[in-house]
Structure formats: C-alpha cells, structure tokens
CSV table of N, CA and C in Angstrom, one decimal:
chain,number,residue,atom,x,y,z
A,1,UNK,N,87.4,138.1,49.4
A,1,UNK,CA,86.6,139.2,49.9
A,1,UNK,C,85.3,139.4,48.8
A,2,UNK,N,85.1,138.5,48.6
A,2,UNK,CA,84.0,137.6,47.9
A,2,UNK,C,82.5,138.3,48.6
A,3,UNK,N,82.7,138.3,50.0
A,3,UNK,CA,81.8,138.8,50.8
A,3,UNK,C,81.3,140.4,50.8
A,4,UNK,N,82.2,141.2,50.1
A,4,UNK,CA,81.7,142.5,50.1
A,4,UNK,C,80.6,142.4,49.2
A,5,UNK,N,79.4,143.5,49.9
A,5,UNK,CA,78.2,143.6,49.1
A,5,UNK,C,77.9,144.8,47.9
A,6,UNK,N,79.1,145.7,48.0
A,6,UNK,CA,79.0,146.4,46.8
A,6,UNK,C,80.3,146.5,46.0
A,7,UNK,N,81.3,146.1,46.5
A,7,UNK,CA,82.7,146.4,45.6
A,7,UNK,C,82.6,145.7,44.4
A,8,UNK,N,82.4,146.2,43.0
A,8,UNK,CA,82.3,145.5,42.0
A,8,UNK,C,81.3,144.9,41.9
A,9,UNK,N,79.9,145.6,42.3
A,9,UNK,CA,78.5,145.3,41.8
A,9,UNK,C,78.3,146.7,41.8
A,10,UNK,N,77.1,146.6,41.1
A,10,UNK,CA,76.1,147.7,40.8
A,10,UNK,C,75.1,147.6,41.9
A,11,UNK,N,75.1,148.9,42.7
A,11,UNK,CA,74.3,149.1,43.7
A,11,UNK,C,73.6,150.4,43.7
A,12,UNK,N,72.1,150.1,44.3
A,12,UNK,CA,71.2,151.3,44.2
A,12,UNK,C,71.3,152.4,45.2
A,13,UNK,N,71.7,153.6,44.8
A,13,UNK,CA,72.0,154.5,45.9
A,13,UNK,C,70.9,154.7,46.9
A,14,UNK,N,71.1,155.2,48.0
A,14,UNK,CA,70.1,155.3,49.3
A,14,UNK,C,70.0,156.9,49.5
A,15,UNK,N,69.2,157.9,49.5
A,15,UNK,CA,69.6,159.0,50.1
A,15,UNK,C,68.7,159.7,51.3
A,16,UNK,N,68.8,158.0,51.8
A,16,UNK,CA,68.3,158.2,53.5
A,16,UNK,C,69.3,157.5,54.2
A,17,UNK,N,69.6,158.3,55.5
A,17,UNK,CA,70.9,157.7,56.1
A,17,UNK,C,70.7,156.0,56.3
A,18,UNK,N,71.4,155.1,55.8
A,18,UNK,CA,71.8,154.0,55.5
A,18,UNK,C,73.3,153.5,56.1
A,19,UNK,N,73.4,153.2,57.5
A,19,UNK,CA,74.9,152.7,57.7
A,19,UNK,C,75.1,151.6,57.4
A,20,UNK,N,74.2,150.6,57.0
A,20,UNK,CA,74.3,149.3,56.7
A,20,UNK,C,75.1,149.3,55.3
A,21,UNK,N,75.5,150.4,54.6
A,21,UNK,CA,76.3,150.0,53.4
A,21,UNK,C,77.6,150.2,53.9
A,22,UNK,N,78.0,150.6,55.1
A,22,UNK,CA,79.5,150.6,55.5
A,22,UNK,C,80.1,149.3,55.5
A,23,UNK,N,81.3,149.0,54.9
A,23,UNK,CA,82.0,147.5,55.0
A,23,UNK,C,83.7,147.9,55.0
A,24,UNK,N,83.9,146.8,55.7
A,24,UNK,CA,85.5,146.7,56.1
A,24,UNK,C,86.3,145.8,55.2
A,25,UNK,N,87.2,146.0,55.2
A,25,UNK,CA,88.0,144.9,54.6
A,25,UNK,C,89.6,144.7,55.3
A,26,UNK,N,90.2,143.4,55.5
A,26,UNK,CA,91.4,143.4,55.8
A,26,UNK,C,92.3,144.3,56.2
A,27,UNK,N,93.0,144.8,57.3
A,27,UNK,CA,94.2,145.6,57.0
A,27,UNK,C,95.6,144.6,57.0
A,28,UNK,N,96.0,144.5,55.8
A,28,UNK,CA,97.2,143.7,55.6
A,28,UNK,C,98.9,144.3,56.5
A,29,UNK,N,98.6,145.4,57.1
A,29,UNK,CA,99.7,146.1,57.4
A,29,UNK,C,99.4,146.3,58.8
A,30,UNK,N,98.5,145.9,59.6
A,30,UNK,CA,98.0,145.8,61.0
A,30,UNK,C,99.5,145.8,62.0
A,31,UNK,N,100.5,145.7,61.8
A,31,UNK,CA,101.6,145.6,62.8
A,31,UNK,C,102.2,146.9,62.5
A,32,UNK,N,101.7,147.9,62.0
A,32,UNK,CA,102.2,149.1,61.5
A,32,UNK,C,101.6,150.3,61.9
A,33,UNK,N,101.8,151.1,62.8
A,33,UNK,CA,100.7,152.4,63.0
A,33,UNK,C,101.1,153.3,61.7
A,34,UNK,N,99.8,153.9,61.0
A,34,UNK,CA,99.9,154.4,60.1
A,34,UNK,C,98.6,155.2,59.8
A,35,UNK,N,98.5,156.7,59.5
A,35,UNK,CA,97.2,157.2,59.2
A,35,UNK,C,96.7,156.9,57.7
A,36,UNK,N,95.4,157.1,57.8
A,36,UNK,CA,95.0,156.6,56.4
A,36,UNK,C,94.1,158.1,56.5
A,37,UNK,N,93.9,159.0,55.3
A,37,UNK,CA,93.2,160.6,55.3
A,37,UNK,C,92.3,160.1,54.0
A,38,UNK,N,91.0,160.1,54.3
A,38,UNK,CA,89.8,160.4,53.5
A,38,UNK,C,89.4,161.6,52.9
A,39,UNK,N,89.3,162.2,52.0
A,39,UNK,CA,88.8,163.8,51.8
A,39,UNK,C,87.5,163.3,50.8
A,40,UNK,N,86.6,164.0,51.3
A,40,UNK,CA,85.3,163.9,50.8
A,40,UNK,C,84.4,165.0,50.6
A,41,UNK,N,84.8,165.5,49.4
A,41,UNK,CA,84.2,167.0,48.9
A,41,UNK,C,83.3,167.4,48.6
A,42,UNK,N,82.3,166.2,48.5
A,42,UNK,CA,81.2,166.5,47.9
A,42,UNK,C,80.0,165.9,48.6
A,43,UNK,N,80.1,166.2,50.1
A,43,UNK,CA,78.9,165.8,51.2
A,43,UNK,C,78.0,166.6,51.1
A,44,UNK,N,76.7,166.2,51.2
A,44,UNK,CA,75.5,166.8,51.2
A,44,UNK,C,74.9,166.1,52.3
A,45,UNK,N,73.9,167.0,53.0
A,45,UNK,CA,72.8,166.8,53.9
A,45,UNK,C,71.9,167.7,53.8
A,46,UNK,N,71.4,167.9,54.8
A,46,UNK,CA,69.6,169.1,54.8
A,46,UNK,C,69.6,169.5,56.0
A,47,UNK,N,69.4,170.9,56.2
A,47,UNK,CA,69.1,171.2,57.8
A,47,UNK,C,68.0,170.3,58.0
A,48,UNK,N,67.7,169.8,59.2
A,48,UNK,CA,66.4,169.5,59.7
A,48,UNK,C,65.2,170.4,60.2
A,49,UNK,N,65.5,171.6,60.0
A,49,UNK,CA,64.3,172.7,60.3
A,49,UNK,C,64.0,173.2,58.8
A,50,UNK,N,64.9,173.7,58.2
A,50,UNK,CA,64.5,174.5,56.9
A,50,UNK,C,64.6,173.5,55.6
A,51,UNK,N,65.0,172.4,55.5
A,51,UNK,CA,65.0,171.6,54.7
A,51,UNK,C,66.0,172.0,53.5
A,52,UNK,N,67.0,173.1,53.9
A,52,UNK,CA,68.0,173.7,52.7
A,52,UNK,C,69.1,172.7,52.8
A,53,UNK,N,69.6,172.6,51.6
A,53,UNK,CA,70.9,171.9,51.7
A,53,UNK,C,71.9,172.6,52.0
A,54,UNK,N,72.9,171.4,52.9
A,54,UNK,CA,74.3,171.8,53.5
A,54,UNK,C,75.2,171.1,52.4
A,55,UNK,N,76.3,171.8,52.4
A,55,UNK,CA,77.4,171.3,51.7
A,55,UNK,C,78.6,171.3,52.0
A,56,UNK,N,79.5,170.2,52.2
A,56,UNK,CA,80.7,170.0,53.1
A,56,UNK,C,82.1,169.5,52.4
A,57,UNK,N,83.0,169.8,53.0
A,57,UNK,CA,84.2,168.7,52.7
A,57,UNK,C,84.4,167.8,54.2
A,58,UNK,N,84.0,166.3,54.1
A,58,UNK,CA,84.8,166.0,55.3
A,58,UNK,C,85.9,165.3,55.2
A,59,UNK,N,86.8,165.4,56.3
A,59,UNK,CA,88.1,164.8,56.2
A,59,UNK,C,88.1,163.7,57.3
A,60,UNK,N,88.3,162.3,56.9
A,60,UNK,CA,88.3,161.5,57.6
A,60,UNK,C,90.0,161.0,58.0
A,61,UNK,N,90.6,160.9,59.1
A,61,UNK,CA,91.8,160.5,59.3
A,61,UNK,C,91.6,159.4,60.5
A,62,UNK,N,92.3,158.1,60.1
A,62,UNK,CA,92.1,157.1,61.3
A,62,UNK,C,93.7,156.2,61.1
A,63,UNK,N,93.9,155.6,62.2
A,63,UNK,CA,94.9,155.0,62.3
A,63,UNK,C,94.3,153.6,62.6
A,64,UNK,N,94.4,153.1,61.3
A,64,UNK,CA,93.3,151.5,61.5
A,64,UNK,C,94.2,150.4,62.6
A,65,UNK,N,93.5,149.7,62.6
A,65,UNK,CA,93.9,148.5,63.2
A,65,UNK,C,93.7,146.9,62.6
A,66,UNK,N,93.1,146.3,62.6
A,66,UNK,CA,92.7,144.8,61.7
A,66,UNK,C,91.9,145.1,60.4
A,67,UNK,N,91.2,146.5,60.7
A,67,UNK,CA,90.5,146.6,59.3
A,67,UNK,C,90.5,148.4,58.9
A,68,UNK,N,90.3,148.4,57.3
A,68,UNK,CA,89.9,149.1,56.9
A,68,UNK,C,88.7,149.7,56.5
A,69,UNK,N,88.0,151.0,56.1
A,69,UNK,CA,86.7,151.0,55.6
A,69,UNK,C,87.4,150.8,53.8
A,70,UNK,N,86.4,150.1,53.1
A,70,UNK,CA,86.2,149.9,52.1
A,70,UNK,C,85.5,151.1,51.1
A,71,UNK,N,86.3,151.9,50.2
A,71,UNK,CA,85.8,153.3,50.1
A,71,UNK,C,84.4,153.5,49.2
A,72,UNK,N,84.2,152.4,48.2
A,72,UNK,CA,82.8,152.5,47.8
A,72,UNK,C,82.0,152.3,48.6
A,73,UNK,N,82.0,151.3,49.5
A,73,UNK,CA,81.1,151.2,50.6
A,73,UNK,C,81.0,152.7,51.6
A,74,UNK,N,81.7,153.2,51.6
A,74,UNK,CA,81.9,154.7,52.2
A,74,UNK,C,80.9,155.8,51.4
A,75,UNK,N,81.5,155.9,50.1
A,75,UNK,CA,80.9,156.8,49.1
A,75,UNK,C,79.3,156.5,49.0
A,76,UNK,N,78.8,155.2,49.2
A,76,UNK,CA,77.6,155.0,49.1
A,76,UNK,C,76.6,155.3,50.4
A,77,UNK,N,77.7,155.0,51.6
A,77,UNK,CA,77.1,155.6,53.1
A,77,UNK,C,77.1,156.9,53.4
A,78,UNK,N,77.9,157.6,52.6
A,78,UNK,CA,78.1,159.1,52.6
A,78,UNK,C,76.7,159.8,51.6
A,79,UNK,N,76.7,159.5,50.8
A,79,UNK,CA,75.5,159.8,49.9
A,79,UNK,C,74.4,159.5,50.4
A,80,UNK,N,74.2,158.7,51.4
A,80,UNK,CA,72.9,158.2,52.0
A,80,UNK,C,72.5,159.4,52.9
A,81,UNK,N,73.2,160.2,53.1
A,81,UNK,CA,72.9,161.4,54.1
A,81,UNK,C,72.4,162.7,53.4
A,82,UNK,N,72.4,162.4,52.0
A,82,UNK,CA,71.9,163.5,50.9
A,82,UNK,C,70.7,164.3,51.3
A,83,UNK,N,69.4,163.3,51.9
A,83,UNK,CA,67.9,163.9,52.2
A,83,UNK,C,68.2,163.6,53.8
A,84,UNK,N,69.0,163.5,54.4
A,84,UNK,CA,68.9,163.2,56.0
A,84,UNK,C,69.0,164.8,56.8
A,85,UNK,N,67.8,165.0,57.3
A,85,UNK,CA,67.8,166.4,58.0
A,85,UNK,C,68.8,166.1,59.4
A,86,UNK,N,69.8,166.5,59.6
A,86,UNK,CA,70.7,166.8,60.5
A,86,UNK,C,71.6,167.8,60.8
A,87,UNK,N,72.1,168.3,61.7
A,87,UNK,CA,72.8,169.6,62.3
A,87,UNK,C,73.8,169.0,62.0
A,88,UNK,N,75.0,169.9,61.8
A,88,UNK,CA,76.4,169.6,61.4
A,88,UNK,C,77.2,169.1,62.3
A,89,UNK,N,77.1,169.5,63.7
A,89,UNK,CA,77.9,168.7,64.8
A,89,UNK,C,77.2,167.4,64.9
A,90,UNK,N,76.1,167.2,64.7
A,90,UNK,CA,75.5,165.8,64.8
A,90,UNK,C,76.0,164.6,63.7
A,91,UNK,N,76.3,165.5,62.5
A,91,UNK,CA,76.6,164.7,61.5
A,91,UNK,C,78.2,164.0,61.7
A,92,UNK,N,78.8,164.9,62.0
A,92,UNK,CA,80.4,164.3,62.2
A,92,UNK,C,80.3,163.7,63.3
A,93,UNK,N,79.7,163.4,64.4
A,93,UNK,CA,79.6,162.6,65.4
A,93,UNK,C,78.9,161.2,65.3
A,94,UNK,N,77.6,161.3,64.2
A,94,UNK,CA,77.3,160.0,64.0
A,94,UNK,C,78.1,159.1,62.8
A,95,UNK,N,78.9,159.8,62.0
A,95,UNK,CA,79.9,159.2,61.1
A,95,UNK,C,81.2,158.7,62.0
A,96,UNK,N,81.5,159.2,62.8
A,96,UNK,CA,82.5,159.0,63.7
A,96,UNK,C,82.0,157.5,64.3
A,97,UNK,N,81.0,157.7,65.1
A,97,UNK,CA,80.7,156.6,65.7
A,97,UNK,C,80.3,155.2,65.1
A,98,UNK,N,79.6,155.6,63.9
A,98,UNK,CA,79.5,154.3,63.0
A,98,UNK,C,81.0,154.0,62.4
A,99,UNK,N,81.7,154.7,62.1
A,99,UNK,CA,83.1,154.2,61.5
A,99,UNK,C,84.2,153.6,62.8
A,100,UNK,N,83.7,154.0,64.1
A,100,UNK,CA,84.5,153.5,65.2
A,100,UNK,C,83.4,151.9,65.3
A,101,UNK,N,82.4,151.9,65.3
A,101,UNK,CA,81.7,150.6,65.5
A,101,UNK,C,82.3,149.6,64.1
A,102,UNK,N,82.3,150.0,63.2
A,102,UNK,CA,82.9,149.0,62.0
A,102,UNK,C,83.9,148.8,62.0
A,103,UNK,N,84.7,149.9,62.4
A,103,UNK,CA,86.8,149.7,62.2
A,103,UNK,C,87.1,149.2,63.5
A,104,UNK,N,86.9,149.7,64.8
A,104,UNK,CA,87.4,149.9,65.8
A,104,UNK,C,88.9,149.9,65.6
A,105,UNK,N,89.0,151.1,65.2
A,105,UNK,CA,90.5,151.7,64.8
A,105,UNK,C,91.1,152.2,66.0
A,106,UNK,N,92.4,152.2,65.8
A,106,UNK,CA,93.4,152.9,66.9
A,106,UNK,C,93.1,154.4,67.3
A,107,UNK,N,92.9,155.0,66.1
A,107,UNK,CA,92.6,156.7,66.2
A,107,UNK,C,91.8,156.8,65.0
A,108,UNK,N,90.9,157.5,65.4
A,108,UNK,CA,89.8,158.3,64.5
A,108,UNK,C,89.4,159.5,64.8
A,109,UNK,N,89.5,160.5,63.5
A,109,UNK,CA,88.9,161.8,63.5
A,109,UNK,C,87.8,162.4,62.3
A,110,UNK,N,86.9,163.3,62.6
A,110,UNK,CA,86.3,163.2,61.4
A,110,UNK,C,85.8,165.0,61.7
A,111,UNK,N,86.3,165.6,60.5
A,111,UNK,CA,86.2,167.2,60.6
A,111,UNK,C,85.1,167.2,59.1
A,112,UNK,N,84.2,168.1,59.7
A,112,UNK,CA,83.3,168.7,58.6
A,112,UNK,C,83.4,170.2,58.3
A,113,UNK,N,83.9,170.4,57.2
A,113,UNK,CA,84.3,172.0,56.7
A,113,UNK,C,83.0,172.3,55.6
A,114,UNK,N,81.8,172.9,56.7
A,114,UNK,CA,80.7,173.3,56.2
A,114,UNK,C,80.6,174.8,55.4
A,115,UNK,N,80.2,174.8,54.1
A,115,UNK,CA,80.0,175.9,53.6
A,115,UNK,C,79.4,177.2,54.0
A,116,UNK,N,79.5,178.1,53.9
A,116,UNK,CA,78.9,179.5,54.6
A,116,UNK,C,77.3,179.5,54.4
A,117,UNK,N,76.8,179.5,55.5
A,117,UNK,CA,75.0,179.7,55.2
A,117,UNK,C,74.8,180.6,56.2
A,118,UNK,N,74.1,181.5,55.7
A,118,UNK,CA,73.6,182.9,56.8
A,118,UNK,C,74.7,183.3,57.5
A,119,UNK,N,76.0,183.2,56.7
A,119,UNK,CA,77.1,184.3,57.5
A,119,UNK,C,78.3,183.3,58.3
A,120,UNK,N,77.6,182.2,58.5
A,120,UNK,CA,78.5,181.6,59.4
A,120,UNK,C,79.0,180.0,58.7
A,121,UNK,N,80.1,179.9,58.9
A,121,UNK,CA,81.0,178.4,58.5
A,121,UNK,C,80.9,177.7,59.7
A,122,UNK,N,80.3,176.4,59.7
A,122,UNK,CA,80.2,175.7,61.1
A,122,UNK,C,80.9,174.6,60.4
A,123,UNK,N,82.5,174.4,61.3
A,123,UNK,CA,83.3,173.1,61.3
A,123,UNK,C,83.4,172.6,62.2
A,124,UNK,N,82.6,171.4,62.6
A,124,UNK,CA,82.7,170.4,64.1
A,124,UNK,C,83.9,169.5,63.6
A,125,UNK,N,84.7,169.1,64.7
A,125,UNK,CA,85.6,168.0,64.9
A,125,UNK,C,85.2,167.3,65.8
A,126,UNK,N,85.3,166.0,65.7
A,126,UNK,CA,85.0,164.9,66.6
A,126,UNK,C,86.3,163.9,66.7
A,127,UNK,N,87.0,163.5,67.6
A,127,UNK,CA,88.2,162.4,67.6
A,127,UNK,C,87.7,161.6,68.6
A,128,UNK,N,88.7,160.4,68.3
A,128,UNK,CA,88.4,159.2,69.2
A,128,UNK,C,89.7,158.3,69.1
A,129,UNK,N,90.6,158.2,70.2
A,129,UNK,CA,91.7,157.0,70.6
A,129,UNK,C,91.3,156.3,71.7
A,130,UNK,N,92.1,154.7,71.7
A,130,UNK,CA,92.0,153.8,72.3
A,130,UNK,C,93.4,153.3,72.7
A,131,UNK,N,93.8,153.1,73.9
A,131,UNK,CA,95.1,152.4,74.4
A,131,UNK,C,96.0,153.7,74.2
A,132,UNK,N,97.1,153.4,73.7
A,132,UNK,CA,98.1,154.3,73.8
A,132,UNK,C,97.9,155.2,72.5
A,133,UNK,N,96.6,155.6,72.0
A,133,UNK,CA,96.4,156.6,71.4
A,133,UNK,C,95.3,157.5,72.0
A,134,UNK,N,94.9,157.2,73.2
A,134,UNK,CA,93.8,158.2,73.8
A,134,UNK,C,94.7,159.6,74.3
A,135,UNK,N,95.8,159.5,74.5
A,135,UNK,CA,96.3,161.0,74.6
A,135,UNK,C,96.7,161.6,73.4
A,136,UNK,N,97.0,161.2,72.1
A,136,UNK,CA,96.7,161.7,71.2
A,136,UNK,C,95.5,162.5,71.0
A,137,UNK,N,94.4,161.4,71.1
A,137,UNK,CA,93.2,162.3,71.0
A,137,UNK,C,92.9,163.6,71.6
A,138,UNK,N,93.4,163.3,73.1
A,138,UNK,CA,93.4,164.5,73.9
A,138,UNK,C,94.2,165.4,73.6
A,139,UNK,N,95.3,165.3,72.9
A,139,UNK,CA,96.1,166.7,72.4
A,139,UNK,C,95.6,167.3,71.0
A,140,UNK,N,95.2,166.4,70.2
A,140,UNK,CA,94.7,166.8,68.8
A,140,UNK,C,93.4,167.6,69.3
A,141,UNK,N,92.7,167.3,70.3
A,141,UNK,CA,91.5,168.1,70.3
A,141,UNK,C,91.8,169.2,71.0
A,142,UNK,N,92.5,169.3,71.7
A,142,UNK,CA,92.8,170.5,72.6
A,142,UNK,C,93.9,171.4,71.9
A,143,UNK,N,94.5,170.9,70.7
A,143,UNK,CA,95.4,171.6,69.8
A,143,UNK,C,94.3,172.0,68.4
A,144,UNK,N,93.2,171.7,68.3
A,144,UNK,CA,92.4,171.8,67.1
A,144,UNK,C,92.0,173.0,66.8
A,145,UNK,N,92.4,173.4,65.6
A,145,UNK,CA,92.0,175.0,65.4
A,145,UNK,C,91.0,175.1,64.4
C-alpha cells in the first residue's frame, strides 16, 4: 500500500472540490457481501448563491466489491467541499458519482442530513446498485423515508 498518497503522510488540505484526494485500498473480504457504513458528521459546503455555510451529516453505505475507500482520503475529499458552492441535492450526487467511479461497488448510497436553514431541512438520498443489487437499489429508494 505504499502507493497511497495520503495515509501516513502530512497532506495539505484543500478547501475547493478535489476528487483527486480519493483513494482505494484492496478489499480482503471481497468474496462476502457486507455493508460498510461511514458517518461524516462535520460536512460543510456553501450555498452557491448566498455563500452562506451549510452543515450536514453525510451517511455513506456501500457493499464493496474489490476495493474499499481509504478513510483518510475520504476525509480530505469531504473537506475539499468546504468552500465549494453547491446545492444539497447536487453534492450527494457528486459524492456518489465519485465513489462509484473509484470503488465500482456492488451497492452504494449517500444520504445528506443538512441542518435547517430558512426553516427547511433538506435531506437528499441517492443510491446505486449493479448486478444482483439493482433490485436492492430500487427497493431502498422506493422505501426511503
């Protein structure tokens, strides 16, 4: 794993969207289906119109295939949204797309629990499934509350 760019090294943070931070490590348990759940309770971005800060808890769940997301790289990646102007719905879709491209998971979902601003809490949810997990994706989306 010496090819990892950030794990075990000092890395300068970026506060502008930087998907190049994301890195994967081998999944040593790829023969088994299992969920990985990541709670990111200190996510921030800014409104693209007002530039006011938005705060959220992001919940990422996935069933890995051959790769896992390396957690330090995920932290650096999520921090890179700090000054990025983006709508809540767009940010969860962008994160899902970036993780799907990196990991090629069997199943993935990203949920954003954004704090109330202007009297409205926005909580977008996006998911993806491939192969035998396409039906799971349809069911979880239809039953999402």
